[in-house]
């Protein structure tokens, strides 16, 4: 994520200098995404170069020694645009887990079920950790932090659900004969886009026997 | 473009407030349950080991048919193991008479099942007091305990309402109060948040968690990762066996205890 818009959004509230921006950003996101102050100043310089922020007129105030920034009209418009547009879902980043499982089902001799279960256990540990942190948080004062934790729980939960789905799909594939030109008549067509009967199907045998 | 570092999270907090120091409340040893015989025989559990200590909440996850519900009914003495043993507070359930088993169930075990089974002709408080009265507790005392349990689950104001005057979520909470009323040592829950919205589900999990933090042992069957997240330990079942666990039983003794140590799972690998 770009921090440009985060800083613009904060500056829309009032003019601030770098350290203030950093502190505000961290407080409001539950310190989950730490910023270093260098990042903040670099970003401010770029925003100034692009005409989105400008030094505020602080002469005669207590702040006149520090570089206080405020939004320009363009910056304000850009901030409005950011709020009104959804966050774009970019092309998926390279996902190690998805790649790992894709390789596991296509390479012989890999116990896919074991790979899936190891991951499920690990992701579940993460859910437990987020839940503990949520329980320790103060409902009324830590709203930002709780929202962040909720988002992490939702993401981990989705991953576990996906792992369940992977397992179920592999089990279905394993039950089908190796060459499935057509399913039994009347049965819904299998939705798996992957070719049935790949070598990986054999690896869905129960690992616990 | 400047980008933000990945989330920074505090170090994991230790599981459970105070590590329990006593013997397990629930111990299942080599438990096998076979339904039917011949060609239609179904093995629901195969040689399962599990311990739950006081203060621990253990969640059980697994695909349908993995044996989760069988595990819970065996732990609650509602079903009998084909082989192996189930101990509650050191008592082997299989060796108890029907009467003694019923008494132990009423006194030591609390169930939260998907089926609420509230008695329609009784108020919330009377429903909750019922198991205590059946156990010989004086009516007035049982009522006080019932109100305390209703308070614990946040619905004290429903004490005098009948089930048909309550929403599904409220009935669910009353059922949970009934499972918790009195000094229950072992709380068994099968998808206890079934009909509840997410905020109320969170409340239910909070109540279960608090009861375990206060010293009870909890066993929760769920398919919701977010609910299992409240547990100290999550055990994964597959084909009637424990295939993995997110941790070891949370007592120092369990490290010295051969039986306890093996329950964490992965042994079948």
Coordinates of C-alpha atoms in Angstrom, one line a residue:
Chain A
X1 CA 0.0 0.0 0.0
X2 CA 1.1 3.5 -0.7
X3 CA 1.4 5.8 2.3
X4 CA 0.8 8.8 0.1
X5 CA -2.9 8.7 0.6
X6 CA -2.7 7.9 4.3
X7 CA -0.7 11.1 4.8
X8 CA -3.0 13.2 2.5
X9 CA -6.0 12.0 4.5
X10 CA -4.3 13.0 7.8
X11 CA -3.3 16.4 6.4
X12 CA -6.9 17.0 5.3
X13 CA -7.7 17.2 9.0
X14 CA -5.1 19.9 9.8
X15 CA -1.6 20.9 8.8
X16 CA 1.1 18.7 10.5
X17 CA 4.8 18.1 10.4
X18 CA 6.5 14.8 9.7
X19 CA 6.8 13.5 13.2
X20 CA 3.2 14.3 13.9
X21 CA 2.1 12.6 10.8
X22 CA 4.0 9.5 11.7
X23 CA 2.6 9.4 15.2
X24 CA -1.0 10.0 14.0
X25 CA -0.7 7.3 11.4
X26 CA 0.6 4.8 13.9
X27 CA -2.0 5.6 16.6
X28 CA -4.8 5.4 14.2
X29 CA -3.8 2.0 12.7
X30 CA -3.0 0.4 16.1
X31 CA 0.8 0.6 15.3
X32 CA 0.4 -2.4 13.1
X33 CA 2.2 -0.8 10.1
X34 CA 5.2 1.0 11.5
X35 CA 6.5 3.9 9.5
X36 CA 9.9 5.4 9.9
X37 CA 10.2 9.1 9.8
X38 CA 12.4 9.1 6.8
X39 CA 9.7 7.4 4.8
X40 CA 7.3 10.1 5.9
X41 CA 9.6 13.0 4.9
X42 CA 10.5 11.3 1.5
X43 CA 6.8 11.0 0.8
X44 CA 6.1 14.6 1.8
X45 CA 8.8 15.8 -0.5
X46 CA 7.2 13.8 -3.4
X47 CA 3.8 15.1 -2.5
X48 CA 5.2 18.6 -2.6
X49 CA 6.9 18.0 -5.9
X50 CA 3.6 16.8 -7.3
X51 CA 1.8 19.8 -6.0
X52 CA -0.4 18.0 -3.5
X53 CA 1.0 19.5 -0.3
X54 CA 2.8 22.8 0.4
X55 CA 4.6 24.2 3.4
X56 CA 2.1 25.9 5.7
X57 CA 2.5 29.5 6.7
X58 CA 3.6 29.1 10.3
X59 CA 5.4 32.4 10.8
X60 CA 4.7 33.8 14.2
X61 CA 3.4 30.6 15.7
X62 CA 5.1 28.1 18.0
X63 CA 5.6 25.8 14.9
X64 CA 7.6 28.3 12.9
X65 CA 10.9 26.3 13.3
X66 CA 9.5 23.1 11.8
X67 CA 8.3 22.3 8.3
X68 CA 4.6 22.1 8.7
X69 CA 2.7 20.8 5.6
X70 CA -0.8 21.5 4.5
X71 CA -2.9 20.2 1.5
X72 CA -3.1 22.2 -1.7
X73 CA -6.4 22.3 -3.6
X74 CA -5.1 19.6 -5.8
X75 CA -4.2 17.6 -2.7
X76 CA -7.6 18.0 -1.3
X77 CA -9.2 16.8 -4.6
X78 CA -6.8 13.8 -4.7
X79 CA -7.8 12.9 -1.1
X80 CA -11.5 13.1 -2.0
X81 CA -10.9 10.9 -4.9
X82 CA -9.2 8.4 -2.7
X83 CA -12.1 8.2 -0.2
X84 CA -14.7 7.9 -2.9
X85 CA -12.9 5.1 -4.9
X86 CA -12.6 1.5 -3.7
X87 CA -9.2 0.0 -3.1
X88 CA -8.2 -1.8 -6.3
X89 CA -7.6 -5.5 -6.1
X90 CA -4.4 -5.7 -8.1
X91 CA -3.4 -8.9 -9.9
X92 CA -2.7 -11.3 -7.1
X93 CA 0.8 -11.0 -5.6
X94 CA 2.9 -14.1 -5.8
X95 CA 1.4 -16.3 -3.1
X96 CA 3.8 -18.8 -1.7
X97 CA 1.1 -21.0 -0.3
X98 CA -0.9 -21.2 -3.5
X99 CA 2.3 -21.9 -5.5
X100 CA 3.4 -24.5 -2.9
X101 CA 0.1 -26.4 -3.2
X102 CA -0.1 -26.1 -6.9
X103 CA 3.3 -27.7 -7.1
X104 CA 2.4 -30.3 -4.4
X105 CA -0.6 -31.6 -6.4
X106 CA 1.4 -31.9 -9.6
X107 CA 4.6 -33.4 -8.3
X108 CA 4.7 -37.1 -7.4
X109 CA 5.5 -38.2 -3.9
X110 CA 4.3 -35.2 -2.0
X111 CA 1.8 -35.8 0.8
X112 CA -0.6 -32.9 -0.1
X113 CA -2.8 -33.7 2.9
X114 CA 0.1 -33.3 5.2
X115 CA 1.1 -30.0 3.6
X116 CA -2.4 -28.7 3.9
X117 CA -2.8 -29.8 7.6
X118 CA 0.6 -28.2 8.6
X119 CA -0.6 -25.0 7.0
X120 CA -4.0 -25.2 8.6
X121 CA -2.4 -25.7 12.0
X122 CA -0.1 -22.8 11.5
X123 CA -2.8 -20.4 10.3
X124 CA -5.0 -21.5 13.2
X125 CA -2.2 -20.6 15.6
X126 CA -2.3 -17.1 14.0
X127 CA -6.0 -16.9 14.6
X128 CA -5.5 -17.9 18.2
X129 CA -2.9 -15.2 18.6
X130 CA -5.1 -12.5 17.1
X131 CA -7.9 -13.6 19.3
X132 CA -5.8 -13.3 22.4
X133 CA -4.7 -9.8 21.3
X134 CA -8.3 -8.8 20.7
X135 CA -9.3 -10.1 24.2
X136 CA -6.5 -8.0 25.7
X137 CA -7.5 -4.9 23.9
X138 CA -9.8 -2.3 25.3
X139 CA -13.1 -2.3 23.4
X140 CA -13.7 1.4 23.7
X141 CA -10.2 2.8 23.3
X142 CA -8.6 0.4 20.9
X143 CA -11.1 0.5 18.1
X144 CA -8.5 1.0 15.4
X145 CA -6.3 -1.8 16.7
X146 CA -9.3 -4.1 17.0
X147 CA -10.4 -3.4 13.4
X148 CA -6.9 -4.3 12.2
X149 CA -7.0 -7.5 14.3
X150 CA -10.5 -8.3 12.9
X151 CA -9.1 -7.9 9.4
X152 CA -6.3 -10.3 10.2
X153 CA -8.7 -12.9 11.6
X154 CA -10.9 -12.6 8.5
X155 CA -7.9 -13.2 6.2
X156 CA -6.6 -16.2 8.3
X157 CA -10.1 -17.6 8.4
X158 CA -10.4 -17.3 4.6
X159 CA -7.1 -19.1 4.2
X160 CA -8.3 -22.0 6.4
X161 CA -11.5 -22.2 4.5
X162 CA -9.6 -22.3 1.3
X163 CA -7.4 -25.1 2.7
X164 CA -10.6 -27.1 3.6
X165 CA -11.7 -26.5 0.0
X166 CA -8.4 -27.7 -1.4
X167 CA -8.7 -30.9 0.6
X168 CA -12.3 -31.5 -0.4
X169 CA -11.5 -30.9 -4.1
X170 CA -8.6 -33.3 -4.0
X171 CA -10.7 -35.9 -2.3
X172 CA -13.3 -35.6 -5.1
X173 CA -10.6 -35.8 -7.7
X174 CA -9.2 -38.9 -6.1
X175 CA -12.5 -40.6 -6.1
X176 CA -13.0 -40.1 -9.8
X177 CA -11.5 -42.6 -12.2
X178 CA -8.3 -41.4 -13.7
X179 CA -9.9 -40.8 -17.1
X180 CA -13.1 -38.9 -16.6
X181 CA -14.5 -38.1 -20.1
X182 CA -18.0 -37.9 -18.7
X183 CA -19.4 -38.1 -15.2
X184 CA -22.4 -40.3 -14.4
X185 CA -25.4 -39.0 -16.3
X186 CA -27.4 -36.4 -14.5
X187 CA -24.5 -35.6 -12.1
X188 CA -23.4 -32.0 -12.2
X189 CA -20.3 -31.5 -14.2
X190 CA -17.2 -31.2 -12.0
X191 CA -16.0 -27.7 -11.7
X192 CA -12.4 -28.4 -11.3
X193 CA -10.5 -26.6 -14.1
X194 CA -7.5 -28.7 -13.4
X195 CA -7.1 -31.9 -15.4
X196 CA -8.3 -34.9 -13.5
X197 CA -6.1 -37.8 -12.9
X198 CA -2.9 -36.1 -12.5
X199 CA -0.2 -37.9 -10.5
X200 CA -0.9 -35.7 -7.5
X201 CA -4.3 -37.4 -7.1
X202 CA -2.6 -40.4 -5.6
X203 CA -1.1 -38.2 -2.8
X204 CA -4.5 -37.6 -1.3
X205 CA -4.4 -41.0 0.3
X206 CA -4.9 -40.7 4.0
X207 CA -1.6 -39.9 5.7
X208 CA -2.5 -41.2 9.0
X209 CA -2.7 -44.9 8.2
Chain B
X1 CA 6.7 4.3 -4.3
X2 CA 7.1 4.1 -0.6
X3 CA 5.4 1.1 0.8
X4 CA 4.4 0.1 4.3
X5 CA 6.1 -2.7 6.1
X6 CA 4.2 -5.8 6.9
X7 CA 2.1 -5.8 10.0
X8 CA 4.0 -5.7 13.3
X9 CA 2.4 -7.7 16.0
X10 CA 3.3 -8.0 19.6
X11 CA 4.9 -11.3 20.7
X12 CA 2.3 -14.0 21.4
X13 CA 0.9 -13.8 24.8
X14 CA 1.1 -16.9 26.9
X15 CA -1.9 -19.1 26.5
X16 CA -4.3 -19.2 29.4
X17 CA -4.1 -16.9 32.4
X18 CA -2.9 -19.1 35.1
X19 CA -1.6 -22.5 34.1
X20 CA -3.7 -25.1 35.9
X21 CA -1.8 -27.4 38.3
X22 CA -4.2 -30.2 38.9
X23 CA -5.2 -33.4 37.3
X24 CA -7.1 -33.4 34.0
X25 CA -10.8 -33.0 34.1
X26 CA -11.2 -35.0 31.0
X27 CA -9.0 -37.8 29.9
X28 CA -9.8 -40.0 26.9
X29 CA -7.5 -42.9 26.4
X30 CA -7.4 -45.1 23.3
X31 CA -11.0 -44.4 22.7
X32 CA -12.5 -46.2 19.7
X33 CA -16.2 -46.1 18.8
X34 CA -17.6 -48.3 16.1
X35 CA -21.1 -47.9 14.9
X36 CA -22.9 -51.0 13.4
X37 CA -21.1 -54.0 12.0
X38 CA -20.3 -55.9 8.9
X39 CA -20.4 -54.1 5.6
X40 CA -22.1 -51.0 7.1
X41 CA -19.7 -50.7 10.0
X42 CA -18.5 -47.2 10.6
X43 CA -15.5 -46.4 12.8
X44 CA -16.2 -43.0 14.2
X45 CA -13.1 -42.8 16.5
X46 CA -10.0 -44.9 16.4
X47 CA -7.8 -45.0 19.4
X48 CA -8.2 -41.4 20.3
X49 CA -6.2 -39.8 23.2
X50 CA -7.2 -36.4 24.6
X51 CA -6.8 -34.6 27.9
X52 CA -8.3 -31.4 29.0
X53 CA -7.0 -29.7 32.1
X54 CA -8.8 -27.3 34.4
X55 CA -8.6 -23.8 33.0
X56 CA -8.2 -25.1 29.5
X57 CA -10.4 -24.5 26.5
X58 CA -9.8 -27.0 23.8
X59 CA -11.3 -26.7 20.4
X60 CA -11.9 -29.6 18.0
X61 CA -12.0 -29.1 14.3
X62 CA -12.3 -31.4 11.4
X63 CA -14.3 -32.2 8.3
X64 CA -17.8 -33.7 8.8
X65 CA -17.5 -37.3 9.6
X66 CA -14.2 -36.9 11.3
X67 CA -15.6 -37.9 14.6
X68 CA -16.0 -34.5 16.3
X69 CA -19.6 -35.0 17.6
X70 CA -18.9 -38.6 18.6
X71 CA -16.0 -37.4 20.7
X72 CA -18.2 -34.9 22.4
X73 CA -21.0 -37.4 23.2
X74 CA -18.4 -39.9 24.6
X75 CA -16.8 -37.2 26.7
X76 CA -20.3 -36.3 28.1
X77 CA -21.2 -39.9 28.9
X78 CA -24.0 -39.8 26.4
X79 CA -22.5 -42.7 24.5
X80 CA -20.2 -45.6 25.4
X81 CA -16.8 -46.3 23.8
X82 CA -16.4 -49.6 22.0
X83 CA -12.9 -49.7 23.5
X84 CA -10.7 -47.4 25.5
X85 CA -11.7 -45.3 28.5
X86 CA -13.1 -41.9 29.2
X87 CA -12.3 -40.4 32.6
X88 CA -14.0 -37.3 34.0
X89 CA -12.3 -36.0 37.2
X90 CA -10.6 -39.4 37.4
X91 CA -13.8 -41.4 37.3
X92 CA -14.0 -43.9 34.4
X93 CA -17.5 -43.3 32.9
X94 CA -17.7 -46.8 31.5
X95 CA -17.6 -48.3 35.0
X96 CA -20.4 -46.2 36.4
X97 CA -23.9 -47.5 36.9
X98 CA -26.6 -45.7 34.8
X99 CA -27.7 -43.8 37.9
X100 CA -24.2 -42.8 39.0
X101 CA -23.5 -41.6 35.4
X102 CA -26.6 -39.6 35.3
X103 CA -25.7 -37.9 38.6
X104 CA -22.2 -37.1 37.4
X105 CA -23.6 -35.7 34.2
X106 CA -25.9 -33.4 36.0
X107 CA -23.4 -32.3 38.6
X108 CA -20.1 -32.0 36.7
X109 CA -21.0 -31.6 33.0
X110 CA -22.5 -28.8 31.1
X111 CA -23.6 -29.2 27.5
X112 CA -24.2 -26.6 25.0
X113 CA -25.6 -28.3 21.9
X114 CA -27.1 -26.9 18.7
X115 CA -30.4 -28.2 19.8
X116 CA -31.6 -25.9 22.6
X117 CA -34.2 -28.1 24.2
X118 CA -35.6 -25.5 26.5
X119 CA -38.7 -26.6 28.3
X120 CA -41.5 -24.4 26.8
X121 CA -43.6 -24.4 29.9
X122 CA -40.8 -23.1 32.1
X123 CA -39.4 -19.6 32.4
X124 CA -35.7 -19.0 31.5
X125 CA -34.7 -19.1 35.2
X126 CA -36.7 -22.2 35.8
X127 CA -35.1 -23.9 32.8
X128 CA -31.7 -23.0 34.0
X129 CA -32.5 -24.1 37.6
X130 CA -33.9 -27.4 36.4
X131 CA -30.7 -29.5 36.4
X132 CA -29.8 -28.1 39.9
X133 CA -33.2 -29.0 41.3
X134 CA -33.0 -32.5 39.7
X135 CA -29.8 -32.8 41.6
X136 CA -31.4 -32.0 44.9
X137 CA -30.5 -28.4 45.3
X138 CA -33.3 -26.4 47.1
X139 CA -35.6 -24.5 44.8
X140 CA -34.7 -21.1 46.1
X141 CA -30.9 -21.8 45.9
X142 CA -31.3 -23.3 42.5
X143 CA -33.1 -20.2 41.4
X144 CA -30.4 -17.9 42.7
X145 CA -27.8 -20.0 40.9
X146 CA -29.9 -19.8 37.7
X147 CA -30.1 -16.0 37.9
X148 CA -26.3 -15.9 38.4
X149 CA -25.8 -18.0 35.3
X150 CA -28.2 -15.9 33.3
X151 CA -26.3 -12.8 34.5
X152 CA -23.0 -14.5 33.4
X153 CA -24.3 -14.8 29.8
X154 CA -25.8 -11.3 29.9
X155 CA -29.5 -12.0 29.9
X156 CA -30.5 -11.6 33.5
X157 CA -33.5 -9.5 32.4
X158 CA -35.0 -12.6 30.7
X159 CA -35.3 -14.6 33.9
X160 CA -39.1 -14.6 34.0
X161 CA -39.7 -15.0 30.2
X162 CA -40.9 -18.1 28.5
X163 CA -38.9 -19.5 25.6
X164 CA -41.5 -18.4 23.0
X165 CA -41.1 -14.9 24.3
X166 CA -37.5 -14.8 23.4
X167 CA -35.5 -14.5 20.2
X168 CA -33.4 -17.4 18.9
X169 CA -30.3 -15.7 20.2
X170 CA -31.8 -15.1 23.6
X171 CA -32.9 -18.8 23.8
X172 CA -29.4 -19.8 22.9
X173 CA -27.9 -17.8 25.7
X174 CA -30.4 -19.3 28.2
X175 CA -29.4 -22.7 27.0
X176 CA -25.8 -21.8 27.6
X177 CA -26.6 -20.5 31.1
X178 CA -28.2 -23.8 31.8
X179 CA -25.0 -25.6 30.7
X180 CA -23.0 -23.4 33.0
X181 CA -25.2 -23.2 36.1
X182 CA -23.7 -24.5 39.3
X183 CA -20.2 -25.7 39.8
X184 CA -19.7 -27.4 36.4
X185 CA -16.2 -28.7 35.9
X186 CA -16.4 -29.7 32.3
X187 CA -18.3 -27.7 29.7
X188 CA -18.9 -29.4 26.3
X189 CA -20.1 -27.3 23.4
X190 CA -21.1 -28.4 19.9
X191 CA -21.2 -25.4 17.6
X192 CA -22.6 -23.3 20.5
X193 CA -22.9 -20.2 18.4
X194 CA -24.9 -21.9 15.7
X195 CA -27.9 -19.5 15.3
X196 CA -26.2 -16.4 16.6
X197 CA -25.0 -13.3 14.7
X198 CA -21.3 -12.5 15.0
X199 CA -21.5 -10.0 17.8
X200 CA -23.6 -12.4 20.0
X201 CA -21.3 -15.3 19.0
X202 CA -18.4 -13.3 20.3
X203 CA -20.3 -12.8 23.6
X204 CA -20.9 -16.6 23.8
X205 CA -17.3 -17.3 23.3
X206 CA -16.3 -14.7 25.8
X207 CA -18.6 -16.5 28.4
X208 CA -17.1 -19.9 27.6
X209 CA -13.6 -18.5 27.8
X210 CA -14.4 -16.8 31.2
X211 CA -15.7 -20.0 32.6
X212 CA -12.6 -21.8 31.6
X213 CA -10.4 -19.0 33.0
X214 CA -12.3 -19.5 36.2
X215 CA -11.1 -23.1 36.4
X216 CA -13.5 -25.2 34.3
X217 CA -12.3 -27.4 31.5
X218 CA -13.9 -26.7 28.1
X219 CA -14.2 -28.8 25.0
X220 CA -15.6 -27.0 21.9
X221 CA -16.5 -28.6 18.6
X222 CA -16.7 -26.0 15.8
X223 CA -16.0 -25.5 12.2
X224 CA -15.5 -21.8 12.6
X225 CA -11.8 -20.8 12.9
X226 CA -12.7 -17.6 14.6
X227 CA -14.4 -19.4 17.4
X228 CA -11.7 -22.0 17.7
X229 CA -9.4 -19.0 18.0
X230 CA -10.6 -18.5 21.6
X231 CA -9.2 -21.9 22.6
X232 CA -5.8 -22.6 24.2
X233 CA -5.4 -25.5 22.0
X234 CA -7.0 -26.5 18.7
X235 CA -7.0 -30.2 17.9
X236 CA -7.6 -31.4 14.4
X237 CA -9.5 -34.7 13.8
X238 CA -9.6 -36.7 10.6
X239 CA -11.1 -40.2 10.2
X240 CA -11.5 -40.6 13.9
X241 CA -7.9 -39.7 14.8
X242 CA -6.1 -36.6 16.1
X243 CA -3.9 -35.6 13.2
X244 CA -2.5 -32.4 14.5
X245 CA -2.8 -29.7 17.3
X246 CA -1.8 -26.1 17.6
X247 CA -0.1 -26.8 21.0
X248 CA 0.5 -29.1 23.9
X249 CA -1.8 -29.3 26.9
X250 CA -1.0 -26.2 28.8
X251 CA 0.2 -27.6 32.1
X252 CA 3.8 -28.3 33.2
X253 CA 2.8 -31.7 34.4
X254 CA 1.7 -32.7 30.9
X255 CA 5.3 -32.7 29.9
X256 CA 6.1 -35.3 32.5
X257 CA 3.0 -37.3 31.8
X258 CA 3.3 -39.9 29.0
X259 CA -0.4 -40.0 28.3
X260 CA -0.9 -36.3 28.3
X261 CA 2.1 -35.7 26.1
X262 CA 0.9 -37.9 23.3
X263 CA -2.5 -36.3 23.1
X264 CA -1.3 -33.3 21.3
X265 CA -1.6 -35.2 18.1
X266 CA 0.7 -35.8 15.3
X267 CA 1.5 -39.2 16.9
X268 CA -0.5 -40.9 14.2
X269 CA 1.7 -39.5 11.4

